[in-house]
Amino acid sequence: MTTDILRQFTRRPPPEGERCDLCGEPLPAEHRHIVDTSRRSLKCSCPPCHLLFTRPGAGQGRFRAVPDRYLTDPGFVLDEAGWNRLQIPVSLAFFFRNSELGRLAAFYPSPAGATESELDPRTWDAALGRSRLAELLEPDVEALLLHRAREGTVTCTLVPVDVCYELVGRMRLHWKGFDGGAEARADIADFLERITAAAREPDPVPGASDSAPAHGGRPVGAPADGGRPDAREPDPADPASQPGGAP
């Protein structure tokens, strides 16, 4: 009896698991996230907290729950000239609409983390702004994930923004050498297959004509003014913090 009582005092407590960043409740391994729009960061959330911030205006708009929808646009077309205009050095990039700045922000994953593109946002709008998915994109909490295959075709998928930072984390974990290595390429391929399997086409627009030209009748990727985009300086007022990734 005495030995059992002493063992209770000497036994180490079980390791503490991950907890909700808002209320402190324990979290399961698979859990949802909330965007802190003021700090441009992701917070892990329990189901009640996530549900709370799905309501418009909750928390005075500072916190927004990340949704879980995946949408694809089979009619999306971005030719080689359009892709080159984006000046993305890798085959993946993601774009989200920053509500504070009122524009698209572009990032691409790298071994160092999420790297922000310094290209003029007008170029991104010319490439993506007329697509159906760009119209549906929820600011701060969803992103457009672009992937350019080896044969040159580009796919566009609307995804939860935390998925993009999962991709960033995968690259940081597995990337080796100049081209990433076989393990990194296989991991990214599995990631993209999961995204493709989860994505569905958006519901048709009521009253839309089937004969209407896609993307407003202008090829996606063509500049709106036909001119060369000007370079812009990095915006130090909008850093992307990295708790493992932050939008």
Short mmCIF file of C-alpha atoms in Angstrom, two decimals:
data_model
loop_
_atom_site.label_atom_id
_atom_site.label_comp_id
_atom_site.label_asym_id
_atom_site.label_seq_id
_atom_site.Cartn_x
_atom_site.Cartn_y
_atom_site.Cartn_z
CA MET A 1 0.00 0.00 0.00
CA THR A 2 2.76 2.44 1.01
CA THR A 3 4.70 1.64 -2.18
CA ASP A 4 1.64 2.35 -4.35
CA ILE A 5 1.07 5.71 -2.65
CA LEU A 6 4.71 6.75 -3.10
CA ARG A 7 4.58 5.71 -6.77
CA GLN A 8 1.73 8.19 -7.34
CA PHE A 9 3.97 11.03 -6.19
CA THR A 10 7.04 9.93 -8.17
CA ARG A 11 5.25 9.10 -11.43
CA ARG A 12 5.84 11.77 -14.09
CA PRO A 13 2.72 13.41 -15.49
CA PRO A 14 1.86 12.50 -19.08
CA PRO A 15 3.20 14.91 -21.70
CA GLU A 16 0.84 17.77 -22.43
CA GLY A 17 -0.65 17.73 -25.91
CA GLU A 18 -1.41 20.60 -28.22
CA ARG A 19 -4.05 23.02 -26.97
CA CYS A 20 -6.38 25.57 -28.47
CA ASP A 21 -4.57 28.90 -28.85
CA LEU A 22 -7.72 30.76 -27.81
CA CYS A 23 -9.25 28.87 -24.89
CA GLY A 24 -6.56 26.35 -23.89
CA GLU A 25 -8.68 23.22 -24.42
CA PRO A 26 -6.82 20.06 -25.55
CA LEU A 27 -6.82 19.49 -29.31
CA PRO A 28 -7.01 16.29 -31.34
CA ALA A 29 -4.24 15.55 -33.83
CA GLU A 30 -6.49 16.73 -36.67
CA HIS A 31 -7.91 20.15 -35.86
CA ARG A 32 -8.92 23.41 -37.53
CA HIS A 33 -7.27 26.82 -37.64
CA ILE A 34 -8.14 30.48 -37.25
CA VAL A 35 -6.40 33.40 -38.96
CA ASP A 36 -5.32 36.33 -36.80
CA THR A 37 -5.69 39.03 -39.46
CA SER A 38 -3.85 41.67 -37.43
CA ARG A 39 -0.70 39.56 -37.04
CA ARG A 40 -1.01 37.56 -40.27
CA SER A 41 -0.66 34.30 -38.35
CA LEU A 42 -2.46 30.99 -37.88
CA LYS A 43 -3.86 29.80 -34.57
CA CYS A 44 -4.88 26.25 -33.71
CA SER A 45 -8.50 26.07 -32.57
CA CYS A 46 -10.91 23.67 -30.92
CA PRO A 47 -14.31 23.06 -32.61
CA PRO A 48 -16.28 25.55 -30.43
CA CYS A 49 -13.78 28.38 -31.02
CA HIS A 50 -13.64 27.61 -34.72
CA LEU A 51 -17.43 27.69 -34.94
CA LEU A 52 -17.54 30.99 -33.05
CA PHE A 53 -15.36 32.75 -35.61
CA THR A 54 -17.28 31.50 -38.63
CA ARG A 55 -19.82 34.23 -37.83
CA PRO A 56 -19.27 37.52 -39.67
CA GLY A 57 -17.91 40.24 -37.40
CA ALA A 58 -17.03 37.90 -34.52
CA GLY A 59 -14.06 39.21 -32.54
CA GLN A 60 -14.46 42.55 -34.35
CA GLY A 61 -13.13 40.85 -37.47
CA ARG A 62 -9.67 40.17 -36.07
CA PHE A 63 -10.07 36.38 -36.05
CA ARG A 64 -11.51 34.45 -38.98
CA ALA A 65 -12.13 30.71 -39.12
CA VAL A 66 -10.41 28.89 -41.98
CA PRO A 67 -13.06 27.05 -44.06
CA ASP A 68 -12.57 23.57 -45.46
CA ARG A 69 -13.73 23.86 -49.06
CA TYR A 70 -11.68 22.83 -52.10
CA LEU A 71 -12.73 24.10 -55.53
CA THR A 72 -11.25 23.59 -58.97
CA ASP A 73 -11.73 25.43 -62.26
CA PRO A 74 -11.30 23.03 -65.20
CA GLY A 75 -11.59 25.96 -67.62
CA PHE A 76 -8.64 27.82 -66.13
CA VAL A 77 -5.93 28.53 -68.70
CA LEU A 78 -2.56 30.15 -68.07
CA ASP A 79 -0.14 29.92 -70.97
CA GLU A 80 3.64 29.88 -70.75
CA ALA A 81 3.90 33.63 -71.28
CA GLY A 82 1.40 34.22 -68.48
CA TRP A 83 3.28 31.94 -66.10
CA ASN A 84 6.61 33.58 -66.93
CA ARG A 85 5.04 36.97 -66.25
CA LEU A 86 4.39 35.86 -62.65
CA GLN A 87 8.15 35.37 -62.14
CA ILE A 88 7.69 32.41 -59.79
CA PRO A 89 11.00 30.46 -59.60
CA VAL A 90 9.34 27.14 -58.65
CA SER A 91 6.37 25.20 -60.01
CA LEU A 92 4.07 26.09 -57.09
CA ALA A 93 2.64 29.36 -55.85
CA PHE A 94 -0.31 30.47 -53.75
CA PHE A 95 -2.25 33.72 -53.70
CA PHE A 96 -4.60 35.07 -51.05
CA ARG A 97 -6.49 38.33 -50.79
CA ASN A 98 -5.15 40.48 -47.97
CA SER A 99 -8.15 42.36 -46.54
CA GLU A 100 -6.01 45.02 -44.85
CA LEU A 101 -4.11 45.87 -48.04
CA GLY A 102 -7.07 45.24 -50.34
CA ARG A 103 -5.06 43.22 -52.85
CA LEU A 104 -3.73 39.78 -53.68
CA ALA A 105 -0.53 38.67 -51.97
CA ALA A 106 1.61 36.03 -53.67
CA PHE A 107 3.88 33.49 -52.01
CA TYR A 108 5.83 30.47 -53.15
CA PRO A 109 7.20 27.68 -50.95
CA SER A 110 10.96 27.36 -50.55
CA PRO A 111 13.33 25.47 -48.25
CA ALA A 112 13.54 28.65 -46.16
CA GLY A 113 9.74 28.93 -45.73
CA ALA A 114 7.08 30.98 -47.48
CA THR A 115 8.70 33.58 -49.73
CA GLU A 116 6.65 36.58 -50.82
CA SER A 117 6.81 37.61 -54.45
CA GLU A 118 7.75 41.25 -54.99
CA LEU A 119 6.00 41.47 -58.35
CA ASP A 120 3.50 44.24 -58.99
CA PRO A 121 0.08 42.97 -57.77
CA ARG A 122 -1.49 44.22 -61.02
CA THR A 123 0.24 41.34 -62.76
CA TRP A 124 -1.39 38.80 -60.46
CA ASP A 125 -4.77 40.41 -61.01
CA ALA A 126 -4.25 40.20 -64.77
CA ALA A 127 -3.43 36.48 -64.47
CA LEU A 128 -6.03 35.47 -61.87
CA GLY A 129 -8.51 38.27 -61.32
CA ARG A 130 -10.99 37.21 -64.01
CA SER A 131 -11.08 33.54 -63.02
CA ARG A 132 -14.20 32.13 -61.36
CA LEU A 133 -12.23 31.00 -58.33
CA ALA A 134 -10.80 34.47 -57.75
CA GLU A 135 -14.36 35.78 -57.51
CA LEU A 136 -15.21 33.14 -54.89
CA LEU A 137 -12.02 33.56 -52.86
CA GLU A 138 -12.63 34.49 -49.21
CA PRO A 139 -10.11 37.13 -48.02
CA ASP A 140 -7.39 36.03 -45.57
CA VAL A 141 -8.63 32.47 -45.06
CA GLU A 142 -8.54 30.91 -48.55
CA ALA A 143 -5.89 30.83 -51.25
CA LEU A 144 -5.52 30.04 -54.94
CA LEU A 145 -2.93 27.30 -55.33
CA LEU A 146 -1.23 27.25 -58.74
CA HIS A 147 0.78 24.27 -59.92
CA ARG A 148 2.67 24.10 -63.20
CA ALA A 149 3.23 20.55 -64.44
CA ARG A 150 6.32 19.52 -66.37
CA GLU A 151 4.40 19.58 -69.65
CA GLY A 152 3.53 23.23 -68.98
CA THR A 153 -0.15 23.01 -68.01
CA VAL A 154 -1.16 25.09 -64.99
CA THR A 155 -3.92 24.10 -62.59
CA CYS A 156 -5.67 26.48 -60.20
CA THR A 157 -7.34 25.22 -57.01
CA LEU A 158 -9.08 27.17 -54.27
CA VAL A 159 -7.93 25.74 -50.92
CA PRO A 160 -7.97 26.63 -47.21
CA VAL A 161 -5.00 28.90 -46.54
CA ASP A 162 -3.59 26.59 -43.85
CA VAL A 163 -3.13 23.92 -46.53
CA CYS A 164 -0.62 26.17 -48.26
CA TYR A 165 1.44 26.43 -45.11
CA GLU A 166 1.27 22.68 -44.70
CA LEU A 167 2.93 22.58 -48.12
CA VAL A 168 5.57 25.06 -46.94
CA GLY A 169 6.26 22.87 -43.91
CA ARG A 170 6.61 19.78 -46.08
CA MET A 171 9.20 21.47 -48.27
CA ARG A 172 11.21 22.68 -45.29
CA LEU A 173 11.18 19.18 -43.83
CA HIS A 174 12.08 17.13 -46.91
CA TRP A 175 13.90 19.44 -49.34
CA LYS A 176 17.48 18.42 -50.11
CA GLY A 177 19.98 19.84 -52.56
CA PHE A 178 19.13 21.98 -55.58
CA ASP A 179 16.05 20.17 -56.90
CA GLY A 180 14.60 18.91 -53.60
CA GLY A 181 15.45 15.27 -54.02
CA ALA A 182 13.27 12.24 -54.67
CA GLU A 183 11.67 12.24 -51.21
CA ALA A 184 10.54 15.86 -51.47
CA ARG A 185 9.16 15.39 -54.99
CA ALA A 186 7.23 12.29 -53.96
CA ASP A 187 5.84 14.03 -50.89
CA ILE A 188 4.68 17.05 -52.91
CA ALA A 189 3.12 14.75 -55.50
CA ASP A 190 1.13 12.97 -52.76
CA PHE A 191 0.08 16.35 -51.37
CA LEU A 192 -1.19 17.54 -54.77
CA GLU A 193 -3.05 14.28 -55.35
CA ARG A 194 -4.90 14.77 -52.07
CA ILE A 195 -5.82 18.33 -53.06
CA THR A 196 -7.05 17.19 -56.47
CA ALA A 197 -9.15 14.40 -54.95
CA ALA A 198 -10.81 16.80 -52.50
CA ALA A 199 -11.58 19.56 -55.03
CA ARG A 200 -14.90 19.92 -56.83
CA GLU A 201 -16.21 22.36 -59.39
CA PRO A 202 -18.06 25.40 -58.01
CA ASP A 203 -21.82 25.55 -58.34
CA PRO A 204 -22.94 27.20 -61.59
CA VAL A 205 -23.81 30.87 -61.48
CA PRO A 206 -27.61 31.30 -61.66
CA GLY A 207 -28.60 32.72 -65.03
CA ALA A 208 -25.10 32.41 -66.52
CA SER A 209 -25.04 31.64 -70.23
CA ASP A 210 -23.23 28.50 -71.30
CA SER A 211 -22.03 30.35 -74.39
CA ALA A 212 -20.44 33.18 -72.40
CA PRO A 213 -16.67 33.29 -72.89
CA ALA A 214 -14.66 32.03 -69.92
CA HIS A 215 -12.79 34.54 -67.78
CA GLY A 216 -14.54 37.55 -69.26
CA GLY A 217 -13.46 36.80 -72.84
CA ARG A 218 -9.76 37.58 -72.21
CA PRO A 219 -7.14 34.83 -71.97
CA VAL A 220 -6.02 34.41 -68.38
CA GLY A 221 -2.49 35.70 -68.08
CA ALA A 222 -2.80 38.53 -70.58
CA PRO A 223 -1.95 41.93 -69.07
CA ALA A 224 -4.95 44.20 -68.65
CA ASP A 225 -3.12 47.17 -70.20
CA GLY A 226 -0.83 45.22 -72.51
CA GLY A 227 2.19 46.80 -70.85
CA ARG A 228 5.10 45.49 -68.84
CA PRO A 229 4.42 45.32 -65.08
CA ASP A 230 6.59 47.56 -62.94
CA ALA A 231 8.58 46.06 -60.09
CA ARG A 232 7.60 47.08 -56.58
CA GLU A 233 9.61 47.33 -53.42
CA PRO A 234 8.95 44.77 -50.62
CA ASP A 235 6.30 45.86 -48.15
CA PRO A 236 7.88 45.74 -44.65
CA ALA A 237 4.52 46.62 -43.10
CA ASP A 238 3.09 43.25 -44.10
CA PRO A 239 5.52 40.51 -42.97
CA ALA A 240 4.41 36.89 -43.17
CA SER A 241 5.04 35.48 -39.68
CA GLN A 242 5.96 31.79 -39.45
CA PRO A 243 4.54 29.63 -36.67
CA GLY A 244 5.02 26.85 -39.21
CA GLY A 245 3.51 29.22 -41.69
CA ALA A 246 1.24 32.20 -41.52
CA PRO A 247 -0.78 33.88 -44.22
#
